């Protein structure tokens, strides 16, 4: 597995698409930094923004690379020369995770090196920032596990790209859907006429669309399962426990990877 992983790393040095993705992340980080500086955004939020779009990039990278391996027969050749299926799968997973960490590191280095002088130091404590980083790395692992599993199942490049992107955008949509319900105000403002003064007065009325306690608990449970929750929860001001997010991402990544390995073990590679 390690030998395969090293071979992937060596090949990636000559891959223009991968090098282009690194350059693109650098440009995006600079663009976000300049925009945040013009809008006077807080450093804390800028440190989290990359997680809102990095999943889409990972989906594209995994789909294109694995699709190419399937189409050109490179993956089949690895199996023919004697590599175990599970080792091949895990080597690809480790490779994609490494690429994801490099993309993440490029963004963070730009933000930390240039963002602190421009936007100021983060207001969050050192412990909170460390938990953010650990949580974000595990979210990357979850994305890689999900998109690798889908790409191995789909085999074809185009189908894998479509399905992975649908999942990437679907995760964002689900979070927005849940957040729309959780941020529903308990009371709404209405104008009513006072019969005594015959003047309109602003009154507060219980919102009929306000979720019940049971509904809120269910939605919070789903939020902990979504890899997109960490970034958007902080940006939306919804409190989620970091330790539960970390544990959830770790379990999700492990379970999805195990499922992918088991399915790939039974898959007939032509």
PDB file of C-alpha atoms in Angstrom, residues 95-233:
ATOM      1  CA  UNK A  95      -3.413   9.685  -1.837  1.00  0.00           C
ATOM      2  CA  UNK A  96      -6.642  11.659  -2.180  1.00  0.00           C
ATOM      3  CA  UNK A  97      -6.563  12.597   1.485  1.00  0.00           C
ATOM      4  CA  UNK A  98      -2.998  13.877   1.058  1.00  0.00           C
ATOM      5  CA  UNK A  99      -4.069  16.026  -1.899  1.00  0.00           C
ATOM      6  CA  UNK A 100      -6.965  17.381   0.165  1.00  0.00           C
ATOM      7  CA  UNK A 101      -4.659  18.255   3.057  1.00  0.00           C
ATOM      8  CA  UNK A 102      -2.307  20.074   0.659  1.00  0.00           C
ATOM      9  CA  UNK A 103      -5.239  22.118  -0.695  1.00  0.00           C
ATOM     10  CA  UNK A 104      -6.314  22.871   2.859  1.00  0.00           C
ATOM     11  CA  UNK A 105      -2.754  23.798   3.885  1.00  0.00           C
ATOM     12  CA  UNK A 106      -2.356  26.173   0.926  1.00  0.00           C
ATOM     13  CA  UNK A 107      -5.482  28.057   1.969  1.00  0.00           C
ATOM     14  CA  UNK A 108      -4.561  28.178   5.641  1.00  0.00           C
ATOM     15  CA  UNK A 109      -0.986  29.317   4.980  1.00  0.00           C
ATOM     16  CA  UNK A 110      -2.206  32.199   2.821  1.00  0.00           C
ATOM     17  CA  UNK A 111      -4.834  33.195   5.369  1.00  0.00           C
ATOM     18  CA  UNK A 112      -2.524  32.966   8.378  1.00  0.00           C
ATOM     19  CA  UNK A 113       0.509  34.588   6.753  1.00  0.00           C
ATOM     20  CA  UNK A 114      -1.352  37.436   5.051  1.00  0.00           C
ATOM     21  CA  UNK A 115      -4.668  37.495   6.884  1.00  0.00           C
ATOM     22  CA  UNK A 116      -3.358  38.209  10.372  1.00  0.00           C
ATOM     23  CA  UNK A 117      -1.543  41.405   9.283  1.00  0.00           C
ATOM     24  CA  UNK A 118      -4.596  42.534   7.287  1.00  0.00           C
ATOM     25  CA  UNK A 119      -7.538  41.340   9.401  1.00  0.00           C
ATOM     26  CA  UNK A 120      -5.953  40.957  12.797  1.00  0.00           C
ATOM     27  CA  UNK A 121      -5.523  37.890  14.982  1.00  0.00           C
ATOM     28  CA  UNK A 122      -8.439  35.463  15.436  1.00  0.00           C
ATOM     29  CA  UNK A 123     -10.657  36.140  18.425  1.00  0.00           C
ATOM     30  CA  UNK A 124     -11.195  32.452  19.171  1.00  0.00           C
ATOM     31  CA  UNK A 125      -8.989  30.799  21.774  1.00  0.00           C
ATOM     32  CA  UNK A 126      -6.054  28.600  20.821  1.00  0.00           C
ATOM     33  CA  UNK A 127      -7.932  25.511  22.003  1.00  0.00           C
ATOM     34  CA  UNK A 128     -10.941  26.381  19.836  1.00  0.00           C
ATOM     35  CA  UNK A 129      -8.739  26.921  16.774  1.00  0.00           C
ATOM     36  CA  UNK A 130      -7.036  23.556  17.346  1.00  0.00           C
ATOM     37  CA  UNK A 131     -10.441  21.874  17.555  1.00  0.00           C
ATOM     38  CA  UNK A 132     -11.461  23.634  14.347  1.00  0.00           C
ATOM     39  CA  UNK A 133      -8.394  22.332  12.536  1.00  0.00           C
ATOM     40  CA  UNK A 134      -8.852  18.767  13.799  1.00  0.00           C
ATOM     41  CA  UNK A 135     -12.526  18.870  12.878  1.00  0.00           C
ATOM     42  CA  UNK A 136     -11.780  20.264   9.420  1.00  0.00           C
ATOM     43  CA  UNK A 137      -9.165  17.594   8.704  1.00  0.00           C
ATOM     44  CA  UNK A 138     -11.652  14.896   9.672  1.00  0.00           C
ATOM     45  CA  UNK A 139     -14.264  16.549   7.446  1.00  0.00           C
ATOM     46  CA  UNK A 140     -11.740  16.280   4.598  1.00  0.00           C
ATOM     47  CA  UNK A 141     -11.344  12.581   5.442  1.00  0.00           C
ATOM     48  CA  UNK A 142     -15.133  12.169   5.287  1.00  0.00           C
ATOM     49  CA  UNK A 143     -15.320  13.896   1.909  1.00  0.00           C
ATOM     50  CA  UNK A 144     -12.491  11.738   0.568  1.00  0.00           C
ATOM     51  CA  UNK A 145     -14.128   8.561   1.908  1.00  0.00           C
ATOM     52  CA  UNK A 146     -17.481   9.426   0.375  1.00  0.00           C
ATOM     53  CA  UNK A 147     -16.216  10.502  -3.051  1.00  0.00           C
ATOM     54  CA  UNK A 148     -13.683   7.657  -3.280  1.00  0.00           C
ATOM     55  CA  UNK A 149     -16.397   5.119  -2.494  1.00  0.00           C
ATOM     56  CA  UNK A 150     -18.734   6.593  -5.100  1.00  0.00           C
ATOM     57  CA  UNK A 151     -15.987   6.778  -7.752  1.00  0.00           C
ATOM     58  CA  UNK A 152     -15.028   3.129  -7.243  1.00  0.00           C
ATOM     59  CA  UNK A 153     -18.672   2.139  -7.542  1.00  0.00           C
ATOM     60  CA  UNK A 154     -19.345   4.223 -10.653  1.00  0.00           C
ATOM     61  CA  UNK A 155     -16.080   3.408 -12.481  1.00  0.00           C
ATOM     62  CA  UNK A 156     -16.794   5.827 -15.362  1.00  0.00           C
ATOM     63  CA  UNK A 157     -15.362   9.322 -15.118  1.00  0.00           C
ATOM     64  CA  UNK A 158     -18.410  11.289 -16.271  1.00  0.00           C
ATOM     65  CA  UNK A 159     -20.870   9.359 -14.111  1.00  0.00           C
ATOM     66  CA  UNK A 160     -18.582   9.642 -11.072  1.00  0.00           C
ATOM     67  CA  UNK A 161     -18.197  13.400 -11.533  1.00  0.00           C
ATOM     68  CA  UNK A 162     -21.960  13.892 -11.851  1.00  0.00           C
ATOM     69  CA  UNK A 163     -22.817  11.715  -8.834  1.00  0.00           C
ATOM     70  CA  UNK A 164     -20.055  13.168  -6.642  1.00  0.00           C
ATOM     71  CA  UNK A 165     -21.018  16.747  -7.482  1.00  0.00           C
ATOM     72  CA  UNK A 166     -24.661  15.952  -6.768  1.00  0.00           C
ATOM     73  CA  UNK A 167     -23.633  14.634  -3.372  1.00  0.00           C
ATOM     74  CA  UNK A 168     -21.360  17.647  -2.726  1.00  0.00           C
ATOM     75  CA  UNK A 169     -24.093  20.164  -3.521  1.00  0.00           C
ATOM     76  CA  UNK A 170     -26.729  17.972  -1.876  1.00  0.00           C
ATOM     77  CA  UNK A 171     -24.869  18.071   1.447  1.00  0.00           C
ATOM     78  CA  UNK A 172     -24.802  21.859   1.270  1.00  0.00           C
ATOM     79  CA  UNK A 173     -28.500  21.975   0.367  1.00  0.00           C
ATOM     80  CA  UNK A 174     -29.439  19.681   3.266  1.00  0.00           C
ATOM     81  CA  UNK A 175     -27.559  21.856   5.723  1.00  0.00           C
ATOM     82  CA  UNK A 176     -29.251  25.019   4.428  1.00  0.00           C
ATOM     83  CA  UNK A 177     -32.598  23.245   4.681  1.00  0.00           C
ATOM     84  CA  UNK A 178     -32.005  22.261   8.301  1.00  0.00           C
ATOM     85  CA  UNK A 179     -30.606  25.677   9.151  1.00  0.00           C
ATOM     86  CA  UNK A 180     -33.673  27.345   7.674  1.00  0.00           C
ATOM     87  CA  UNK A 181     -35.814  25.445  10.134  1.00  0.00           C
ATOM     88  CA  UNK A 182     -33.508  25.855  13.144  1.00  0.00           C
ATOM     89  CA  UNK A 183     -33.166  29.602  12.648  1.00  0.00           C
ATOM     90  CA  UNK A 184     -36.928  30.109  12.335  1.00  0.00           C
ATOM     91  CA  UNK A 185     -37.866  32.838  14.845  1.00  0.00           C
ATOM     92  CA  UNK A 186     -40.111  31.805  17.702  1.00  0.00           C
ATOM     93  CA  UNK A 187     -42.144  35.012  17.431  1.00  0.00           C
ATOM     94  CA  UNK A 188     -43.084  37.112  14.425  1.00  0.00           C
ATOM     95  CA  UNK A 189     -43.951  40.795  14.288  1.00  0.00           C
ATOM     96  CA  UNK A 190     -47.438  41.746  13.157  1.00  0.00           C
ATOM     97  CA  UNK A 191     -49.280  45.047  12.968  1.00  0.00           C
ATOM     98  CA  UNK A 192     -52.633  45.184  14.720  1.00  0.00           C
ATOM     99  CA  UNK A 193     -55.052  48.039  15.266  1.00  0.00           C
ATOM    100  CA  UNK A 194     -55.601  49.069  18.855  1.00  0.00           C
ATOM    101  CA  UNK A 195     -59.405  49.347  19.346  1.00  0.00           C
ATOM    102  CA  UNK A 196     -58.915  52.006  21.994  1.00  0.00           C
ATOM    103  CA  UNK A 197     -56.606  54.364  20.131  1.00  0.00           C
ATOM    104  CA  UNK A 198     -57.526  53.251  16.586  1.00  0.00           C
ATOM    105  CA  UNK A 199     -53.813  53.164  15.799  1.00  0.00           C
ATOM    106  CA  UNK A 200     -51.692  50.327  14.441  1.00  0.00           C
ATOM    107  CA  UNK A 201     -49.287  48.814  16.944  1.00  0.00           C
ATOM    108  CA  UNK A 202     -46.446  46.364  16.467  1.00  0.00           C
ATOM    109  CA  UNK A 203     -47.248  43.105  18.253  1.00  0.00           C
ATOM    110  CA  UNK A 204     -45.397  39.835  18.661  1.00  0.00           C
ATOM    111  CA  UNK A 205     -47.157  36.603  17.849  1.00  0.00           C
ATOM    112  CA  UNK A 206     -46.047  32.981  18.212  1.00  0.00           C
ATOM    113  CA  UNK A 207     -44.717  31.718  14.879  1.00  0.00           C
ATOM    114  CA  UNK A 208     -46.781  28.699  13.737  1.00  0.00           C
ATOM    115  CA  UNK A 209     -43.760  27.469  11.721  1.00  0.00           C
ATOM    116  CA  UNK A 210     -41.472  27.400  14.751  1.00  0.00           C
ATOM    117  CA  UNK A 211     -40.110  23.817  15.127  1.00  0.00           C
ATOM    118  CA  UNK A 212     -41.088  21.732  18.119  1.00  0.00           C
ATOM    119  CA  UNK A 213     -38.402  20.574  20.604  1.00  0.00           C
ATOM    120  CA  UNK A 214     -38.509  17.045  19.164  1.00  0.00           C
ATOM    121  CA  UNK A 215     -38.124  18.345  15.608  1.00  0.00           C
ATOM    122  CA  UNK A 216     -35.161  20.498  16.659  1.00  0.00           C
ATOM    123  CA  UNK A 217     -33.458  17.528  18.338  1.00  0.00           C
ATOM    124  CA  UNK A 218     -33.889  15.433  15.200  1.00  0.00           C
ATOM    125  CA  UNK A 219     -32.448  18.161  12.986  1.00  0.00           C
ATOM    126  CA  UNK A 220     -29.490  18.679  15.321  1.00  0.00           C
ATOM    127  CA  UNK A 221     -28.806  14.931  15.144  1.00  0.00           C
ATOM    128  CA  UNK A 222     -28.722  15.115  11.342  1.00  0.00           C
ATOM    129  CA  UNK A 223     -26.475  18.171  11.452  1.00  0.00           C
ATOM    130  CA  UNK A 224     -23.857  16.230  13.378  1.00  0.00           C
ATOM    131  CA  UNK A 225     -23.854  13.638  10.583  1.00  0.00           C
ATOM    132  CA  UNK A 226     -23.387  16.169   7.765  1.00  0.00           C
ATOM    133  CA  UNK A 227     -19.723  16.945   6.965  1.00  0.00           C
ATOM    134  CA  UNK A 228     -20.768  20.436   5.873  1.00  0.00           C
ATOM    135  CA  UNK A 229     -22.097  21.342   9.317  1.00  0.00           C
ATOM    136  CA  UNK A 230     -18.898  22.566  10.944  1.00  0.00           C
ATOM    137  CA  UNK A 231     -18.231  25.615   8.809  1.00  0.00           C
ATOM    138  CA  UNK A 232     -21.782  26.717   8.205  1.00  0.00           C
ATOM    139  CA  UNK A 233     -22.824  26.217  11.827  1.00  0.00           C
TER     140      UNK A 233
END
